[in-house]
Short mmCIF file of C-alpha atoms in Angstrom, two decimals:
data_model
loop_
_atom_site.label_atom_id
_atom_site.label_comp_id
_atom_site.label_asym_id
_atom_site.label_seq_id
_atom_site.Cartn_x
_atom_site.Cartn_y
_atom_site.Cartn_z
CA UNK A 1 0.00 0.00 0.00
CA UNK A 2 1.44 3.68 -0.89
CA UNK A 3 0.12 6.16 0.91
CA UNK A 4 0.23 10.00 -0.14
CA UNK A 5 -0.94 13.03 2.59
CA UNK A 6 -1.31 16.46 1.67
CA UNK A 7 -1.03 19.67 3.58
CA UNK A 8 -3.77 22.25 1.96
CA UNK A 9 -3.03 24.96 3.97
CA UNK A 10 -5.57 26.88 2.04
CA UNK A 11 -7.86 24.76 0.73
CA UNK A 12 -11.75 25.77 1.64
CA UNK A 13 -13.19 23.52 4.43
CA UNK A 14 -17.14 24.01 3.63
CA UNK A 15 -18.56 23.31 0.52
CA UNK A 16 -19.40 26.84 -0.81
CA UNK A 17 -16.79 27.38 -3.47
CA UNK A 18 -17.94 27.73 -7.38
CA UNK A 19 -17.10 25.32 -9.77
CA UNK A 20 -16.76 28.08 -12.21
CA UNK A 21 -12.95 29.28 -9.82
CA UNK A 22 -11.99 26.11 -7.88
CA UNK A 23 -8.69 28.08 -7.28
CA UNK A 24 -10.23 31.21 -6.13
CA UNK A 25 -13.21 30.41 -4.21
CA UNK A 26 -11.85 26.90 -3.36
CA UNK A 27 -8.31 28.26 -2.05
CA UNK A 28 -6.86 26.08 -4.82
CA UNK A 29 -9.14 23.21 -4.97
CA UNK A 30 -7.95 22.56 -7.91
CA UNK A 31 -4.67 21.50 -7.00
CA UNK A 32 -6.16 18.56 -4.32
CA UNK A 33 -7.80 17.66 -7.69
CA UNK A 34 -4.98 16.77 -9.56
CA UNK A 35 -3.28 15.15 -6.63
CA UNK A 36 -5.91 12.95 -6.39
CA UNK A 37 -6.18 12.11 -10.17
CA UNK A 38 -2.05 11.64 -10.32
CA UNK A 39 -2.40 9.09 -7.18
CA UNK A 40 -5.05 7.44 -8.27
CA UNK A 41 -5.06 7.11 -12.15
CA UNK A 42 -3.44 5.18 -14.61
CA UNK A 43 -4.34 5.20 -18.40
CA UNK A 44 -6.95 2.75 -17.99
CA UNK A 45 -8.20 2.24 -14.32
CA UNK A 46 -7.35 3.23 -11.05
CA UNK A 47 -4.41 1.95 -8.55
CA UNK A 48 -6.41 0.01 -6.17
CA UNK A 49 -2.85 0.14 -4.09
CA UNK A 50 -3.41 3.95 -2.62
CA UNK A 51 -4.57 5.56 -0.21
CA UNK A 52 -4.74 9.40 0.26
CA UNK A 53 -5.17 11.99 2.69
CA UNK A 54 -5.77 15.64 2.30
CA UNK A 55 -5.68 17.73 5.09
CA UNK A 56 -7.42 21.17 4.06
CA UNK A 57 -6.98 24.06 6.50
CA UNK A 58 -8.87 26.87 4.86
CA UNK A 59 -11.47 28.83 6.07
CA UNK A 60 -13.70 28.46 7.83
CA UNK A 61 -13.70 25.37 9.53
CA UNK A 62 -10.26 23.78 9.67
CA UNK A 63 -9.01 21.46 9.72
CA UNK A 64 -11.14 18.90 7.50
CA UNK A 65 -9.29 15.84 6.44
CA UNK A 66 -10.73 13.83 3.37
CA UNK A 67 -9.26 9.97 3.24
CA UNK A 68 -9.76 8.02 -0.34
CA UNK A 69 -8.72 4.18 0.26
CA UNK A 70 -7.92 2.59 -2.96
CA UNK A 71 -9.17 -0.74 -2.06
CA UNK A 72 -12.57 0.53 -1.20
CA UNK A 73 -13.31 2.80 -3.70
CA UNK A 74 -16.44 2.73 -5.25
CA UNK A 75 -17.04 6.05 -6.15
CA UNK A 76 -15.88 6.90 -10.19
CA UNK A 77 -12.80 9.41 -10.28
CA UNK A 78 -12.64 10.95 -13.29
CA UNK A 79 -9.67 12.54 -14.96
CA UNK A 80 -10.62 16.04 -15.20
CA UNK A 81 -10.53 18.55 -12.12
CA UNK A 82 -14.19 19.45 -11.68
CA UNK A 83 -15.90 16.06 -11.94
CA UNK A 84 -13.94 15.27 -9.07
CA UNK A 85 -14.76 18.92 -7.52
CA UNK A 86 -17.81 17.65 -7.20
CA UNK A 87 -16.99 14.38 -5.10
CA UNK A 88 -14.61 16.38 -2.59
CA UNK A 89 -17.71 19.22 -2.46
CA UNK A 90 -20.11 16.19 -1.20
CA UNK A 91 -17.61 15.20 1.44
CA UNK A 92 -17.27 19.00 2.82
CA UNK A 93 -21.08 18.84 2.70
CA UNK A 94 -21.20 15.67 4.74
CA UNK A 95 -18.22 17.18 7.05
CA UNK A 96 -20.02 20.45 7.81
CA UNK A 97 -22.02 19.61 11.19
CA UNK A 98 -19.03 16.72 11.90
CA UNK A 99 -17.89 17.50 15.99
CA UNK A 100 -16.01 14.55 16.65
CA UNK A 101 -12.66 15.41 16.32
CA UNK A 102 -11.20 12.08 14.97
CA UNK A 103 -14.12 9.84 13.70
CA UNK A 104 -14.23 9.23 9.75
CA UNK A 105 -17.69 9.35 8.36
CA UNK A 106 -18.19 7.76 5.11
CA UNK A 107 -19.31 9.30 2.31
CA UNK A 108 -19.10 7.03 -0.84
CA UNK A 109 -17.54 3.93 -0.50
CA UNK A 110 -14.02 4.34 0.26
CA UNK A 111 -14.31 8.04 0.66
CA UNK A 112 -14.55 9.24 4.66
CA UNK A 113 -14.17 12.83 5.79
CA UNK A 114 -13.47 14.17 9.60
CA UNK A 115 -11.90 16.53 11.56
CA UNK A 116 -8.84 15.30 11.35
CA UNK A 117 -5.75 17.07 12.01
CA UNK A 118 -2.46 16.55 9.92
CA UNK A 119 -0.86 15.72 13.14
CA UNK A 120 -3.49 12.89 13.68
CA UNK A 121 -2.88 12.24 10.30
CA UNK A 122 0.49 11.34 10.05
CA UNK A 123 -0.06 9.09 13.91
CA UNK A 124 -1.76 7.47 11.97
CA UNK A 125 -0.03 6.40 9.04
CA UNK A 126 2.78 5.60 11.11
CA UNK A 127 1.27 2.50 12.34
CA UNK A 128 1.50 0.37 9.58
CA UNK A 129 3.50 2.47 6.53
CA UNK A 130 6.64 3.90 6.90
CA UNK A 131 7.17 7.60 6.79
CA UNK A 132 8.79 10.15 4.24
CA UNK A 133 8.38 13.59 3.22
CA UNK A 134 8.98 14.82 0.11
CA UNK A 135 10.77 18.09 0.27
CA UNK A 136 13.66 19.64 -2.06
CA UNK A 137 16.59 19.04 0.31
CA UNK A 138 15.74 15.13 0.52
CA UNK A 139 17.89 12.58 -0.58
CA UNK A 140 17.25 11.20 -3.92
CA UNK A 141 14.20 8.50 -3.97
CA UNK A 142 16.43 6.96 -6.71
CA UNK A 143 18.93 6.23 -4.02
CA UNK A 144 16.83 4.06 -1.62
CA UNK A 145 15.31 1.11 -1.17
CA UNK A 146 11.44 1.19 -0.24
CA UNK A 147 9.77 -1.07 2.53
CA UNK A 148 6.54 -2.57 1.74
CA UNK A 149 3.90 0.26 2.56
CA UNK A 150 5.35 4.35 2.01
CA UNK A 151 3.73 6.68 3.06
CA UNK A 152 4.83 9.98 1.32
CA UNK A 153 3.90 13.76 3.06
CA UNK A 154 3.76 16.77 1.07
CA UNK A 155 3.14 19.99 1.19
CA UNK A 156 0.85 22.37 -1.57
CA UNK A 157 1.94 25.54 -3.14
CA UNK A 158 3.20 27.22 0.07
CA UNK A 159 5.02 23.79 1.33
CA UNK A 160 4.76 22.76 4.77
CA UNK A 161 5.37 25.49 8.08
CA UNK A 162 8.24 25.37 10.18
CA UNK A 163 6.07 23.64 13.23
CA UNK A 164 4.92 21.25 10.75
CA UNK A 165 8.92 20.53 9.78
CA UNK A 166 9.69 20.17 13.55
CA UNK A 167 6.96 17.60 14.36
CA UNK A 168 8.24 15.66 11.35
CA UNK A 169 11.76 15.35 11.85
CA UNK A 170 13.30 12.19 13.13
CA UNK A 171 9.91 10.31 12.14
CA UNK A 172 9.86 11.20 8.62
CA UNK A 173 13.03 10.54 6.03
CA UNK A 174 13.37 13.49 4.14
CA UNK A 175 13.32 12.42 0.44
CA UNK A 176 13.16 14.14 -2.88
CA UNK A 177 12.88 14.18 -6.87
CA UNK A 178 14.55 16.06 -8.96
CA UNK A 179 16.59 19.30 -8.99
CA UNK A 180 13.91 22.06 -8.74
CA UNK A 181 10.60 22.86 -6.97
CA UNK A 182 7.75 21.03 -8.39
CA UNK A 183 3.81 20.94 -8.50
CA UNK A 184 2.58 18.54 -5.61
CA UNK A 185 0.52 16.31 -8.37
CA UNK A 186 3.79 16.40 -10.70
CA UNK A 187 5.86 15.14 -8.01
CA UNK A 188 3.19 12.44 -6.66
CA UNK A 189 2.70 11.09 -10.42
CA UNK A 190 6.87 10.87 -10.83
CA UNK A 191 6.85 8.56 -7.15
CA UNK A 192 3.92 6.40 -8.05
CA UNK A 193 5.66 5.93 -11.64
CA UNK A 194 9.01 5.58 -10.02
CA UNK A 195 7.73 2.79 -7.24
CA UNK A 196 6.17 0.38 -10.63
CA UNK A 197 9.72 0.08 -11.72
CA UNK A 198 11.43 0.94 -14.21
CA UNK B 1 14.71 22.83 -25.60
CA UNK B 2 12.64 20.01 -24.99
CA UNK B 3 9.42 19.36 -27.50
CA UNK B 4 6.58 17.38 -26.40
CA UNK B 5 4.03 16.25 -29.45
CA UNK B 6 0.51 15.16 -28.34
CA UNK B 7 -1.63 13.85 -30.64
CA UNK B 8 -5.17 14.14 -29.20
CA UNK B 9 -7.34 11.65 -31.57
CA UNK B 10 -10.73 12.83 -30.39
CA UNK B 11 -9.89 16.86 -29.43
CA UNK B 12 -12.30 19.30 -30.89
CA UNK B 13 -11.43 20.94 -33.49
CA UNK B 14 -13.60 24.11 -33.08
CA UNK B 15 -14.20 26.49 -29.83
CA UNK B 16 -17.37 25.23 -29.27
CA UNK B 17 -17.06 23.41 -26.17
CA UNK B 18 -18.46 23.62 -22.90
CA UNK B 19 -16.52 24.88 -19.54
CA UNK B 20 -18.84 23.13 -17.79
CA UNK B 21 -18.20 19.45 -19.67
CA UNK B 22 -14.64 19.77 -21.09
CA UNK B 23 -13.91 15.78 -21.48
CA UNK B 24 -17.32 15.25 -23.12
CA UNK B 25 -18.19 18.32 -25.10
CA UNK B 26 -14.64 19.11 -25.48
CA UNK B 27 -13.47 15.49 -26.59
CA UNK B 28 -11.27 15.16 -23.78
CA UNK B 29 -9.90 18.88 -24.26
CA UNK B 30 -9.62 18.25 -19.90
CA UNK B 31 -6.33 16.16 -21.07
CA UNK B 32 -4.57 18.95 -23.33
CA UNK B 33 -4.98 20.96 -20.13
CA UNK B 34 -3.47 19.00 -17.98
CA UNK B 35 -0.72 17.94 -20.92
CA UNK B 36 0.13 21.77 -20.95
CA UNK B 37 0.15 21.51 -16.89
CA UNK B 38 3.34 18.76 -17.07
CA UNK B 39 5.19 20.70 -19.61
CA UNK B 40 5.20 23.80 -18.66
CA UNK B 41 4.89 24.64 -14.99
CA UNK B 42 6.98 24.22 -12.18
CA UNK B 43 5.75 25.19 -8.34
CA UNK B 44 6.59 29.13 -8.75
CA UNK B 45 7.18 29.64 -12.22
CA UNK B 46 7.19 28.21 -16.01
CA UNK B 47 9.85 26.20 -18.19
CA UNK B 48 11.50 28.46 -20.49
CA UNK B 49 12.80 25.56 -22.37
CA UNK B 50 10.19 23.73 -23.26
CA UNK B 51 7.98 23.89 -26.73
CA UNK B 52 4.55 21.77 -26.87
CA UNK B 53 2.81 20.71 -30.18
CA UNK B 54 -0.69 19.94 -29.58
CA UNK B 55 -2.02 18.06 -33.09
CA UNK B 56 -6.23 17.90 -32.70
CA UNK B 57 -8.07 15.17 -34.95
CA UNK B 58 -11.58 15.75 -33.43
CA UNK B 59 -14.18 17.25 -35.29
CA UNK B 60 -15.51 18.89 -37.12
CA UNK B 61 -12.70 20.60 -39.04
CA UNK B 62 -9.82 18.69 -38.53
CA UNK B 63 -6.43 18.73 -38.41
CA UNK B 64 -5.62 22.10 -36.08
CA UNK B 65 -2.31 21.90 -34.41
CA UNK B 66 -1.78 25.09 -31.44
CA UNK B 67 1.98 25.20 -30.48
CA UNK B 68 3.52 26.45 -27.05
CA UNK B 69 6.49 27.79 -27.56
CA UNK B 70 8.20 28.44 -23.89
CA UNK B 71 10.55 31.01 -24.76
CA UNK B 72 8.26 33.08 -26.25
CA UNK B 73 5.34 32.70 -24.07
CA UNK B 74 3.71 35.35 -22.53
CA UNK B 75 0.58 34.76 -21.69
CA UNK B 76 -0.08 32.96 -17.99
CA UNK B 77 -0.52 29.70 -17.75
CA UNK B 78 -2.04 28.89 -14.53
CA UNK B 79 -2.34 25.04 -13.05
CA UNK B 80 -6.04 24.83 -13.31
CA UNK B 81 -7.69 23.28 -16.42
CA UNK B 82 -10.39 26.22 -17.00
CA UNK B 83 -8.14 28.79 -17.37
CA UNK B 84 -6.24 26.41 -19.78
CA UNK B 85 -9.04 25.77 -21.54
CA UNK B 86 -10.21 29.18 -22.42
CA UNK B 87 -6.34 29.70 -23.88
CA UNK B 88 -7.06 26.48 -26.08
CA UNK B 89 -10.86 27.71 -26.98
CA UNK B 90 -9.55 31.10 -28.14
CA UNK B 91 -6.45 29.46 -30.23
CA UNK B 92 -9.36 27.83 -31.83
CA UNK B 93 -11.29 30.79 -32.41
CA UNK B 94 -8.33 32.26 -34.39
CA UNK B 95 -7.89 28.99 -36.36
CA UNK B 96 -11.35 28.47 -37.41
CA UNK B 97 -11.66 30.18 -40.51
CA UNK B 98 -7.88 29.61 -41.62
CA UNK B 99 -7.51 27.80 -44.88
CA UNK B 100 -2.98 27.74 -45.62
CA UNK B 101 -2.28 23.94 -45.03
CA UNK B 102 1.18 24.92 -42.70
CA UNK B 103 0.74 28.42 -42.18
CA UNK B 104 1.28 29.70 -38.04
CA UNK B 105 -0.77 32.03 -36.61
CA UNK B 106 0.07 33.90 -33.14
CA UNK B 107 -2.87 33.75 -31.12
CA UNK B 108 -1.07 35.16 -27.98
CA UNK B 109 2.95 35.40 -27.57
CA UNK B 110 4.24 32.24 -27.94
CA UNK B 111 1.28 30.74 -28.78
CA UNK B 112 -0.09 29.81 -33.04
CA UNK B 113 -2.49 27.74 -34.05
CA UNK B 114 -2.12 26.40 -37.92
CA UNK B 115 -3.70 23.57 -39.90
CA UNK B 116 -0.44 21.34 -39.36
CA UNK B 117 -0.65 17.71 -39.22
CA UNK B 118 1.17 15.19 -37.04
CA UNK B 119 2.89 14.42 -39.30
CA UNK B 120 3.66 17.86 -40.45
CA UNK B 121 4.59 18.60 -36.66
CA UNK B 122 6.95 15.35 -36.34
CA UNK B 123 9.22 16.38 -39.93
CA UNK B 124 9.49 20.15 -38.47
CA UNK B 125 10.57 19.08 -34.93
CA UNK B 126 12.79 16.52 -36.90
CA UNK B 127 15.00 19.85 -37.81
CA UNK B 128 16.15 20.74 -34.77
CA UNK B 129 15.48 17.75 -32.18
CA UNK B 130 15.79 13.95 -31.69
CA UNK B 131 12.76 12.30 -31.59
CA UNK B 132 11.61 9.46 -29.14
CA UNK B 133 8.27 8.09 -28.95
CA UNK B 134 7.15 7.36 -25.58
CA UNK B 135 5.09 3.88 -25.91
CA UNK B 136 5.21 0.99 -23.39
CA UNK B 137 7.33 -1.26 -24.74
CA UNK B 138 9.98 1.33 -25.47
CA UNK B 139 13.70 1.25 -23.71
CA UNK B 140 13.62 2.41 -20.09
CA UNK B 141 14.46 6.47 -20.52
CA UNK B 142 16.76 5.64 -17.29
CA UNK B 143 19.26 3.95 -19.79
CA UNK B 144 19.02 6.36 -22.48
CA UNK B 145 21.72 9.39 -22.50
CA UNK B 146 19.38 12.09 -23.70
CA UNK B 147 20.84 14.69 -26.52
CA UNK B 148 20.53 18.70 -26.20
CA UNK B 149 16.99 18.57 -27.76
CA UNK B 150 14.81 15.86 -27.52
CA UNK B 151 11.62 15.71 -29.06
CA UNK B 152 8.60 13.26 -27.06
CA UNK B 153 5.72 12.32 -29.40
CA UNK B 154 2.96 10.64 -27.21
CA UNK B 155 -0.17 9.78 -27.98
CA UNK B 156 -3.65 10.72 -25.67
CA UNK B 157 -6.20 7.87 -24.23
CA UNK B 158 -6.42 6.79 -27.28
CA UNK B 159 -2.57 5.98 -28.27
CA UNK B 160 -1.69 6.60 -31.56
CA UNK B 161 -2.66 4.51 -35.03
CA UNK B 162 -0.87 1.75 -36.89
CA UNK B 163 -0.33 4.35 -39.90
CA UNK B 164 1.21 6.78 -37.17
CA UNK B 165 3.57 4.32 -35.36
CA UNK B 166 4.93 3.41 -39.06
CA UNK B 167 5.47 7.33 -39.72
CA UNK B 168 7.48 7.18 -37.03
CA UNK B 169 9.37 3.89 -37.56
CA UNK B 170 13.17 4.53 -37.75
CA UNK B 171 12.71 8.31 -36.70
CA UNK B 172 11.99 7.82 -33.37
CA UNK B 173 13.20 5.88 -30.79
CA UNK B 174 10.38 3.93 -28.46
CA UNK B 175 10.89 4.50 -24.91
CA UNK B 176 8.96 4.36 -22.10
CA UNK B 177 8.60 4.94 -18.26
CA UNK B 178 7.45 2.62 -15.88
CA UNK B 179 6.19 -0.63 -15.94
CA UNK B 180 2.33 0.16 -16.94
CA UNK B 181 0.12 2.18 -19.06
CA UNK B 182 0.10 5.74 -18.26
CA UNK B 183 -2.18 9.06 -18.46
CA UNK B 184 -0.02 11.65 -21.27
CA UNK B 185 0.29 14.14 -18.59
CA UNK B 186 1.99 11.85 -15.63
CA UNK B 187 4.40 10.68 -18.40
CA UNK B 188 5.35 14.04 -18.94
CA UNK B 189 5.66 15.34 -15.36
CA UNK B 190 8.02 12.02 -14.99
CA UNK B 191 10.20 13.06 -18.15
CA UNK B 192 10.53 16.57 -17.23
CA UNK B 193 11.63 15.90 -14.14
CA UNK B 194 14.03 13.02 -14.81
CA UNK B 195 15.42 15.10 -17.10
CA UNK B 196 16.31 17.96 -14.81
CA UNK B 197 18.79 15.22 -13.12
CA UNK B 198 18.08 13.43 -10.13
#
């Protein structure tokens, strides 16, 4: 199993953004979009092997957390950004009147949202995947040699915050891919590509 | 430079597609998009370097080729697939009533829209680049030692024809990433950054 979390630190947390400007009223939506589509799709099908986490701590209500589990998706992810607008727009809906502070609720099959913190998060992935974070002073991911079940962190468009650095070190490898400072889905597509083999 | 050649099989060929249904109304205009997406942009900024050849066989009035050339390009090319989209919808606009078979025509800096074919596109990038053709069962790009200018000719959902994989017999060079059958724009992503060194 690979897993792949994302810090939104902007990302809207209630359902009232347009489709018309996912990255304006959705506080770049549109980026957890294609995140999802490069962890999930492959030319024909989806990678049953995945499981994702996006942490989205816009206004007004953060943090929401939205969890897609390969192996018990159901739901159809299309390619294109605002078909699945639509699906994380249903689980912000669902998410609105959530109080619990950790409990998932389901909202297709294999699609749960809650409140989730990234710090809960990651706690959690750590007990069964192994942690790294994907940041541009890394070592090479061409250079090592991947347990059974990664779980990759990332951060969007304004990267991860120092706090967020601190409560990762010395339980997250630091790991990278290429030479320059790439697009979260860009980077996620080159590691899932990467892991097949070559 | 690096050139990346799309041939979309099913792409409209006029502007009249809808934002709201890109993949169906557009024939999968959602993918050029994202194509454009890989090639160009990095997490704060474009690639200078890179030129993209977008050949469109949908209908009603095809062949219309629309060409991104990096160097030159001035208008802003944001991540998200609408804004995209509206670039590609006015480049087709400009193109609609032309009638020269080869003829270029700037629609903004940097970016011309012409009647080219494929295989129009393929002899011109011949020129000034070495071409690969990025199929499956091509040689891992890991063991390839990649010229000045190379030249990627993919082909969309669809892959390309018989009659275009023997146009490019003994011009291009199969390669491949990975170890399965990948969406146009996560191939890209992968090549761009491989190629930018690990």
């Amino acid at each position: 199993m690979r897993t792949f979390i994302l810090k939104a630190n902007t990302a809207i947390t209630s359902p009232d953004f347009s489709l018309k400007d996912l990255p304006g009223t959705g506080g770049r939506i549109d980026l957890l979009c294609r995140f999802l589509n490069s962890a999930f799709l492959l030319s024909h099908g989806i990678r049953k092997d995945v499981r994702v986490f996006i942490t989205l701590y816009g206004k007004p209500n953060p943090p929401k957390t939205i969890h897609f589990e390969g192996p018990k998706l159901k739901v159809r992810l299309n390619p294109d950004e605002r078909s699945t607008s639509l699906i994380l727009k249903k689980a912000l809906e669902v998410g609105k009147d959530l109080r619990e502070p950790t409990k998932e609720v389901e909202v297709f099959p294999g699609v749960y949202v809650s409140n989730m913190t990234f710090e809960d998060v990651v706690r959690r992935s750590m007990k069964d995947s192994t942690l790294y974070y994907l940041v541009e002073d890394g070592r090479p991911i061409t250079e090592i040699e991947f347990p059974q079940n990664p779980a990759f962190v990332l951060g969007d468009h304004l990267g991860l915050g120092k706090e967020d650095e601190r409560f990762l070190e010395g339980i997250a490898e630091k790991v990278r891919v290429g030479r320059r400072s790439y697009l979260a889905s860009h980077v996620v597509a080159f590691v899932n590509i990467w892991l097949d083999g070559m």
